[in-house]
mmCIF file of C-alpha atoms and ligand atoms in Angstrom:
data_model
loop_
_atom_site.group_PDB
_atom_site.id
_atom_site.type_symbol
_atom_site.label_atom_id
_atom_site.label_comp_id
_atom_site.label_asym_id
_atom_site.label_seq_id
_atom_site.Cartn_x
_atom_site.Cartn_y
_atom_site.Cartn_z
ATOM 1 C CA GLU A 1 81.740 199.610 25.790
ATOM 2 C CA THR A 2 84.714 197.511 27.096
ATOM 3 C CA ILE A 3 85.293 194.097 28.362
ATOM 4 C CA THR A 4 88.235 192.900 30.064
ATOM 5 C CA VAL A 5 89.984 189.647 29.435
ATOM 6 C CA TYR A 6 92.583 188.199 31.834
ATOM 7 C CA SER A 7 95.166 185.800 30.078
ATOM 8 C CA PRO A 8 98.432 184.029 30.814
ATOM 9 C CA TYR A 9 99.085 183.606 27.139
ATOM 10 C CA PRO A 10 101.825 185.432 25.227
ATOM 11 C CA ARG A 11 100.336 188.659 23.870
ATOM 12 C CA GLU A 12 100.918 187.768 20.292
ATOM 13 C CA LEU A 13 98.541 184.798 20.467
ATOM 14 C CA ILE A 14 95.697 186.184 22.524
ATOM 15 C CA ARG A 15 95.721 189.814 21.231
ATOM 16 C CA SER A 16 95.137 188.891 17.545
ATOM 17 C CA LEU A 17 92.053 186.798 18.446
ATOM 18 C CA LEU A 18 90.649 189.541 20.600
ATOM 19 C CA ASN A 19 91.303 192.066 17.766
ATOM 20 C CA ASP A 20 89.176 190.079 15.534
ATOM 21 C CA PHE A 21 86.434 189.969 18.127
ATOM 22 C CA GLU A 22 86.586 193.740 18.726
ATOM 23 C CA GLN A 23 85.940 194.325 14.975
ATOM 24 C CA THR A 24 82.989 191.925 14.587
ATOM 25 C CA GLU A 25 81.240 192.846 17.804
ATOM 26 C CA ASN A 26 82.219 196.513 17.825
ATOM 27 C CA VAL A 27 83.381 196.360 21.480
ATOM 28 C CA LYS A 28 86.821 197.226 23.073
ATOM 29 C CA VAL A 29 88.600 194.283 24.715
ATOM 30 C CA GLU A 30 91.109 195.198 27.359
ATOM 31 C CA LEU A 31 93.822 192.606 28.224
ATOM 32 C CA LYS A 32 95.336 191.950 31.557
ATOM 33 C CA GLN A 33 98.302 189.496 31.498
ATOM 34 C CA GLY A 34 100.059 187.625 34.144
ATOM 35 C CA SER A 35 100.791 184.067 35.457
ATOM 36 C CA THR A 36 97.603 182.040 35.882
ATOM 37 C CA GLN A 37 97.454 182.083 39.583
ATOM 38 C CA VAL A 38 98.380 185.803 39.905
ATOM 39 C CA LEU A 39 95.480 186.645 37.675
ATOM 40 C CA LEU A 40 93.073 184.387 39.568
ATOM 41 C CA ARG A 41 94.184 186.014 42.774
ATOM 42 C CA GLU A 42 93.622 189.402 41.463
ATOM 43 C CA ILE A 43 90.078 188.479 40.471
ATOM 44 C CA HIS A 44 89.347 186.982 43.990
ATOM 45 C CA GLN A 45 90.562 190.151 45.624
ATOM 46 C CA SER A 46 88.984 192.702 43.207
ATOM 47 C CA ASP A 47 86.023 194.836 44.262
ATOM 48 C CA GLU A 48 82.989 194.450 42.216
ATOM 49 C CA ASP A 49 83.459 197.650 40.265
ATOM 50 C CA GLU A 50 87.086 196.589 39.265
ATOM 51 C CA LEU A 51 86.334 193.050 38.161
ATOM 52 C CA GLY A 52 87.038 192.174 34.505
ATOM 53 C CA ASP A 53 84.970 189.689 32.691
ATOM 54 C CA ILE A 54 86.743 186.530 31.299
ATOM 55 C CA VAL A 55 89.816 184.464 31.799
ATOM 56 C CA VAL A 56 91.326 182.783 28.684
ATOM 57 C CA GLY A 57 93.994 180.244 29.180
ATOM 58 C CA GLY A 58 95.536 178.285 31.975
ATOM 59 C CA VAL A 59 94.362 174.832 33.142
ATOM 60 C CA LEU A 60 91.549 176.499 34.846
ATOM 61 C CA SER A 61 89.667 173.328 35.765
ATOM 62 C CA GLU A 62 92.405 172.832 38.254
ATOM 63 C CA MET A 63 93.956 176.230 38.869
ATOM 64 C CA ILE A 64 90.834 177.933 40.081
ATOM 65 C CA GLU A 65 90.733 177.724 43.932
ATOM 66 C CA HIS A 66 87.681 179.700 44.325
ATOM 67 C CA PRO A 67 84.962 178.417 42.059
ATOM 68 C CA ASP A 68 82.592 181.038 43.574
ATOM 69 C CA ASP A 69 84.494 183.774 41.638
ATOM 70 C CA PHE A 70 83.015 182.280 38.451
ATOM 71 C CA GLU A 71 79.777 181.749 36.789
ATOM 72 C CA VAL A 72 78.470 178.254 35.874
ATOM 73 C CA TYR A 73 78.276 178.538 32.094
ATOM 74 C CA GLU A 74 78.120 176.138 29.106
ATOM 75 C CA SER A 75 78.233 177.661 25.764
ATOM 76 C CA LYS A 76 76.413 176.394 22.696
ATOM 77 C CA ASN A 77 79.712 175.227 21.262
ATOM 78 C CA GLN A 78 80.762 173.046 24.102
ATOM 79 C CA LYS A 79 79.121 170.099 22.527
ATOM 80 C CA TYR A 80 81.543 170.271 19.738
ATOM 81 C CA MET A 81 84.707 170.087 21.959
ATOM 82 C CA LYS A 82 86.775 166.996 22.323
ATOM 83 C CA TYR A 83 85.652 166.660 25.848
ATOM 84 C CA ALA A 84 82.028 167.379 25.265
ATOM 85 C CA LYS A 85 81.289 167.472 29.098
ATOM 86 C CA GLN A 86 82.999 170.275 30.989
ATOM 87 C CA LYS A 87 85.409 168.910 33.700
ATOM 88 C CA VAL A 88 83.920 171.601 36.050
ATOM 89 C CA PRO A 89 80.729 173.537 35.291
ATOM 90 C CA TYR A 90 82.458 177.019 35.421
ATOM 91 C CA VAL A 91 85.217 176.218 32.889
ATOM 92 C CA SER A 92 84.673 176.030 29.061
ATOM 93 C CA ASP A 93 87.275 174.113 27.024
ATOM 94 C CA PHE A 94 89.556 176.101 24.702
ATOM 95 C CA ILE A 95 92.614 174.429 23.221
ATOM 96 C CA LEU A 96 95.079 171.591 24.077
ATOM 97 C CA MET A 97 98.577 172.822 24.873
ATOM 98 C CA PRO A 98 101.547 170.500 25.352
ATOM 99 C CA THR A 99 104.158 171.372 27.892
ATOM 100 C CA THR A 100 107.677 170.928 26.545
ATOM 101 C CA ILE A 101 111.250 171.127 27.459
ATOM 102 C CA VAL A 102 113.308 173.660 25.721
ATOM 103 C CA VAL A 103 117.088 173.701 25.254
ATOM 104 C CA ASN A 104 119.444 176.334 23.980
ATOM 105 C CA GLU A 105 121.161 174.580 21.049
ATOM 106 C CA ASP A 106 124.259 176.756 21.093
ATOM 107 C CA LEU A 107 125.003 175.788 24.685
ATOM 108 C CA ILE A 108 123.595 172.277 24.983
ATOM 109 C CA GLY A 109 126.479 170.764 22.713
ATOM 110 C CA ASN A 110 126.626 166.943 22.968
ATOM 111 C CA ILE A 111 124.393 166.651 26.061
ATOM 112 C CA LYS A 112 121.364 164.510 24.819
ATOM 113 C CA VAL A 113 118.037 165.806 26.190
ATOM 114 C CA ARG A 114 115.131 163.572 25.310
ATOM 115 C CA GLY A 115 113.122 163.768 28.610
ATOM 116 C CA TYR A 116 112.981 164.869 32.226
ATOM 117 C CA LYS A 117 115.600 162.199 33.213
ATOM 118 C CA ASP A 118 118.240 163.655 30.984
ATOM 119 C CA LEU A 119 117.959 167.066 32.819
ATOM 120 C CA HIS A 120 119.622 165.346 35.861
ATOM 121 C CA ALA A 121 122.987 164.962 33.914
ATOM 122 C CA ASP A 122 125.941 166.311 35.938
ATOM 123 C CA GLU A 123 126.867 168.737 33.173
ATOM 124 C CA LEU A 124 123.385 170.441 33.556
ATOM 125 C CA LYS A 125 123.807 171.123 37.279
ATOM 126 C CA GLY A 126 122.554 174.643 37.730
ATOM 127 C CA LYS A 127 121.657 174.971 34.146
ATOM 128 C CA VAL A 128 118.078 174.039 34.245
ATOM 129 C CA VAL A 129 115.173 176.474 34.934
ATOM 130 C CA TYR A 130 111.424 175.995 35.692
ATOM 131 C CA SER A 131 108.572 178.235 36.851
ATOM 132 C CA ASN A 132 106.958 178.254 40.199
ATOM 133 C CA PRO A 133 104.406 175.507 40.405
ATOM 134 C CA LEU A 134 102.367 177.589 42.910
ATOM 135 C CA GLU A 135 101.968 180.438 40.570
ATOM 136 C CA THR A 136 101.948 179.208 36.982
ATOM 137 C CA THR A 137 100.067 176.571 35.019
ATOM 138 C CA THR A 138 103.282 175.517 33.320
ATOM 139 C CA GLY A 139 105.306 174.781 36.353
ATOM 140 C CA TYR A 140 102.380 172.845 38.015
ATOM 141 C CA GLN A 141 101.723 170.720 34.847
ATOM 142 C CA HIS A 142 105.385 169.908 34.567
ATOM 143 C CA MET A 143 105.723 168.762 38.111
ATOM 144 C CA LYS A 144 102.619 166.630 37.640
ATOM 145 C CA ALA A 145 104.288 165.111 34.542
ATOM 146 C CA ILE A 146 107.464 164.299 36.500
ATOM 147 C CA GLU A 147 105.335 162.634 39.284
ATOM 148 C CA SER A 148 103.420 160.468 36.628
ATOM 149 C CA ILE A 149 106.665 158.812 35.511
ATOM 150 C CA ASN A 150 107.112 156.608 38.627
ATOM 151 C CA HIS A 151 104.106 157.847 40.657
ATOM 152 C CA ASP A 152 106.612 159.220 43.020
ATOM 153 C CA VAL A 153 106.588 162.803 44.492
ATOM 154 C CA ASP A 154 110.250 162.381 45.422
ATOM 155 C CA ASP A 155 111.093 162.626 41.792
ATOM 156 C CA VAL A 156 109.457 166.073 41.858
ATOM 157 C CA LYS A 157 111.326 167.126 44.923
ATOM 158 C CA ASP A 158 114.632 165.816 43.471
ATOM 159 C CA PHE A 159 114.059 167.924 40.332
ATOM 160 C CA MET A 160 113.121 171.158 42.349
ATOM 161 C CA SER A 161 116.161 170.798 44.613
ATOM 162 C CA SER A 162 118.600 170.661 41.612
ATOM 163 C CA ALA A 163 116.918 173.104 39.152
ATOM 164 C CA ASN A 164 116.302 176.905 39.419
ATOM 165 C CA LYS A 165 112.917 178.313 39.999
ATOM 166 C CA VAL A 166 111.788 181.583 38.529
ATOM 167 C CA ASP A 167 108.375 183.235 39.179
ATOM 168 C CA LYS A 168 107.053 183.432 35.662
ATOM 169 C CA SER A 169 106.870 181.004 32.798
ATOM 170 C CA SER A 170 107.876 183.787 30.365
ATOM 171 C CA LYS A 171 111.147 184.110 32.237
ATOM 172 C CA VAL A 172 111.991 180.445 31.538
ATOM 173 C CA ILE A 173 111.898 180.913 27.800
ATOM 174 C CA GLN A 174 113.523 184.263 27.920
ATOM 175 C CA GLU A 175 116.448 183.060 30.111
ATOM 176 C CA VAL A 176 117.096 179.836 27.983
ATOM 177 C CA ALA A 177 116.946 181.986 24.804
ATOM 178 C CA LYS A 178 119.452 184.493 26.181
ATOM 179 C CA GLY A 179 121.747 181.673 27.406
ATOM 180 C CA LYS A 180 121.450 182.193 31.121
ATOM 181 C CA TYR A 181 120.304 178.480 31.362
ATOM 182 C CA TYR A 182 120.887 175.577 28.929
ATOM 183 C CA ALA A 183 117.438 174.032 29.381
ATOM 184 C CA GLY A 184 114.079 174.835 30.817
ATOM 185 C CA LEU A 185 110.397 173.700 31.385
ATOM 186 C CA SER A 186 108.189 175.616 28.984
ATOM 187 C CA TYR A 187 105.140 175.118 26.781
ATOM 188 C CA GLU A 188 104.498 174.839 23.116
ATOM 189 C CA SER A 189 103.214 178.485 22.275
ATOM 190 C CA ASP A 190 105.871 180.224 24.287
ATOM 191 C CA ALA A 191 108.717 178.075 22.731
ATOM 192 C CA LYS A 192 107.438 178.404 19.352
ATOM 193 C CA ALA A 193 107.188 182.291 19.693
ATOM 194 C CA TYR A 194 110.952 182.373 20.620
ATOM 195 C CA ILE A 195 111.992 179.971 17.897
ATOM 196 C CA ASN A 196 110.176 182.128 15.308
ATOM 197 C CA LYS A 197 112.074 185.139 16.743
ATOM 198 C CA GLY A 198 115.235 183.404 15.678
ATOM 199 C CA TYR A 199 116.615 182.276 18.948
ATOM 200 C CA PRO A 200 118.750 179.015 18.892
ATOM 201 C CA LEU A 201 116.197 176.972 20.785
ATOM 202 C CA LYS A 202 114.883 173.545 20.372
ATOM 203 C CA MET A 203 111.653 172.294 21.723
ATOM 204 C CA ILE A 204 111.467 168.650 23.140
ATOM 205 C CA TYR A 205 108.338 166.780 24.088
ATOM 206 C CA PRO A 206 109.503 164.819 27.161
ATOM 207 C CA SER A 207 109.926 161.160 26.077
ATOM 208 C CA GLU A 208 108.799 159.763 29.396
ATOM 209 C CA GLY A 209 105.404 161.453 28.891
ATOM 210 C CA THR A 210 104.313 164.950 27.830
ATOM 211 C CA MET A 211 101.604 166.685 29.751
ATOM 212 C CA LEU A 212 98.800 167.999 27.376
ATOM 213 C CA ASN A 213 97.175 170.892 28.940
ATOM 214 C CA HIS A 214 93.467 171.356 28.691
ATOM 215 C CA ASP A 215 93.273 175.130 28.555
ATOM 216 C CA GLY A 216 90.068 176.682 29.602
ATOM 217 C CA ILE A 217 87.944 179.860 29.590
ATOM 218 C CA ALA A 218 85.943 180.993 32.614
ATOM 219 C CA LEU A 219 83.399 183.758 33.067
ATOM 220 C CA VAL A 220 83.898 185.999 36.054
ATOM 221 C CA LYS A 221 80.886 186.159 38.378
ATOM 222 C CA LYS A 222 79.664 189.688 38.767
ATOM 223 C CA GLU A 223 76.305 191.515 39.120
ATOM 224 C CA ASN A 224 76.089 192.857 35.537
ATOM 225 C CA ILE A 225 77.404 190.330 33.297
ATOM 226 C CA ASN A 226 78.011 191.818 29.767
ATOM 227 C CA PRO A 227 76.190 189.663 27.147
ATOM 228 C CA LYS A 228 79.282 190.155 25.040
ATOM 229 C CA SER A 229 81.385 188.170 27.477
ATOM 230 C CA LYS A 230 79.224 185.178 26.725
ATOM 231 C CA LYS A 231 79.597 185.939 23.071
ATOM 232 C CA LEU A 232 83.346 185.953 23.381
ATOM 233 C CA ILE A 233 83.274 182.498 24.931
ATOM 234 C CA ASN A 234 81.147 181.159 22.114
ATOM 235 C CA TYR A 235 83.271 183.047 19.573
ATOM 236 C CA LEU A 236 86.601 181.472 20.898
ATOM 237 C CA GLN A 237 85.110 177.992 20.722
ATOM 238 C CA SER A 238 83.592 178.576 17.207
ATOM 239 C CA LYS A 239 84.737 176.450 14.369
ATOM 240 C CA LYS A 240 86.060 179.556 12.535
ATOM 241 C CA VAL A 241 88.253 180.845 15.322
ATOM 242 C CA GLN A 242 89.444 177.288 16.290
ATOM 243 C CA GLN A 243 90.418 176.668 12.644
ATOM 244 C CA LYS A 244 92.389 179.860 12.534
ATOM 245 C CA ILE A 245 94.198 178.893 15.688
ATOM 246 C CA ALA A 246 94.955 175.499 14.344
ATOM 247 C CA ASP A 247 96.219 176.845 10.868
ATOM 248 C CA GLU A 248 97.930 180.110 11.805
ATOM 249 C CA TYR A 249 99.324 179.133 15.209
ATOM 250 C CA LYS A 250 99.636 175.343 14.700
ATOM 251 C CA ILE A 251 97.900 174.697 17.929
ATOM 252 C CA GLN A 252 95.770 171.690 18.677
ATOM 253 C CA SER A 253 92.166 172.777 18.629
ATOM 254 C CA GLY A 254 89.838 171.903 21.445
ATOM 255 C CA ARG A 255 87.112 170.944 18.969
ATOM 256 C CA LYS A 256 86.388 167.496 17.482
ATOM 257 C CA ASP A 257 85.760 168.993 14.025
ATOM 258 C CA VAL A 258 88.758 171.044 13.580
ATOM 259 C CA PHE A 259 92.021 169.450 12.168
ATOM 260 C CA ASN A 260 95.282 170.968 11.233
ATOM 261 C CA GLN A 261 95.108 171.378 7.520
ATOM 262 C CA ASN A 262 98.921 170.971 7.319
ATOM 263 C CA LYS A 263 99.632 167.212 7.258
ATOM 264 C CA GLN A 264 102.948 167.484 8.717
ATOM 265 C CA VAL A 265 101.817 169.441 11.708
ATOM 266 C CA ALA A 266 98.909 166.895 12.217
ATOM 267 C CA ALA A 267 101.355 164.046 11.969
ATOM 268 C CA LYS A 268 103.670 165.580 14.443
ATOM 269 C CA PHE A 269 100.926 166.025 16.965
ATOM 270 C CA ARG A 270 100.149 162.369 16.713
ATOM 271 C CA GLU A 271 103.647 161.507 17.626
ATOM 272 C CA ILE A 272 103.770 163.533 20.816
ATOM 273 C CA PRO A 273 104.153 160.885 23.701
ATOM 274 C CA VAL A 274 101.099 162.234 25.648
ATOM 275 C CA ILE A 275 100.682 160.960 29.245
ATOM 276 C CA LYS A 276 97.653 158.992 29.639
ATOM 277 C CA ASP A 277 94.863 160.344 31.893
ATOM 278 C CA GLU A 278 95.099 157.340 34.210
ATOM 279 C CA ASP A 279 98.765 157.958 34.935
ATOM 280 C CA ILE A 280 98.192 161.535 36.056
ATOM 281 C CA SER A 281 97.834 162.033 39.866
ATOM 282 C CA HIS A 282 94.248 162.263 41.007
ATOM 283 C CA LEU A 283 95.236 164.503 43.956
ATOM 284 C CA THR A 284 93.735 167.927 44.029
ATOM 285 C CA ARG A 285 96.049 170.815 43.226
ATOM 286 C CA LYS A 286 96.162 171.816 46.840
ATOM 287 C CA GLN A 287 97.170 168.228 47.948
ATOM 288 C CA PHE A 288 99.697 167.877 45.286
ATOM 289 C CA LEU A 289 101.326 171.322 46.127
ATOM 290 C CA GLU A 290 101.450 170.381 49.679
ATOM 291 C CA LEU A 291 103.215 167.016 48.945
ATOM 292 C CA ILE A 292 105.971 168.665 46.840
ATOM 293 C CA GLN A 293 106.840 171.336 49.337
HETATM 294 C C1 BGP B 301 100.573 176.887 29.443
HETATM 295 C C2 BGP B 301 99.115 176.782 29.436
HETATM 296 C C3 BGP B 301 98.524 178.024 28.915
HETATM 297 C C4 BGP B 301 98.938 179.247 29.710
HETATM 298 C C5 BGP B 301 100.541 179.344 29.717
HETATM 299 C C6 BGP B 301 101.021 180.443 30.510
HETATM 300 O O1 BGP B 301 101.269 175.902 30.141
HETATM 301 O O2 BGP B 301 98.762 175.638 28.669
HETATM 302 O O3 BGP B 301 97.144 177.942 28.958
HETATM 303 O O4 BGP B 301 98.482 179.137 30.971
HETATM 304 O O5 BGP B 301 101.032 178.106 30.202
HETATM 305 O O6 BGP B 301 100.519 180.390 31.836
HETATM 306 P P1 BGP B 301 101.503 180.339 33.120
HETATM 307 O O7 BGP B 301 102.228 181.608 33.068
HETATM 308 O O8 BGP B 301 100.576 180.435 34.392
HETATM 309 O O9 BGP B 301 102.365 179.294 33.116
#
């Protein structure tokens, strides 16, 4: 018996959670990785017999263009989540993920980078990289963060015309780590994974406002839904798994009753200058993407 999970997360993060589930449930979990929109497109275009089962990760409440590809589902754990009510009925909440700037410390020298504005410095011309907002959660969320500063899409256009676009979020972190670019628009888990590997990187929560991603989980609509797929959603939202995510990966849990045991980590999270909901553009993803073209 096999279930297939689509995920845009770094392998190290998602695979270990799935491995634990495989053991407890005695089921094999196959993993398909890619940028959020690439995976959603694959699901939309798949024939019934090739369809996988669950998407884990990505800001699915906004990234999903075809809600009909997914099953309306509310797990028994949803009530314990920080946002007890699902934003859309086909997405369950998972974890909260800040989008961050990363800089290569060996290259950045004296150039101060605290937020998005600093990336416009003359010395950084051609040295900043970001991932395609049409294909990735990360690129899209950063562009929304930039818009939220002055509520002006021209700021997004200015940024895009002076920075370098790549097709995948994982390339952003790779290329800043290896020194092809001085700075990039990334997200916490990817940045931390590379910092842990020893690359000379620093992670910066944009001072003008940091976008906190509400990462989701969605159940693929198909004729025969494996009951283990629903079990996996409940499992990923369970207190045990969420506590492990908080403690081992120092990620902000999506649950109300899970806190980072490490006081320093918890204090750091409270200091992140998170953009307030009311400052985020209320346009749909489609409208927003049209405006920034
Ligand atoms: C982060 C999201 C994660 C995941 C990751 C990679 O910004 O919070 O949920 O989506 O990006 O996805 P992508 O490659 O689509 O940017």
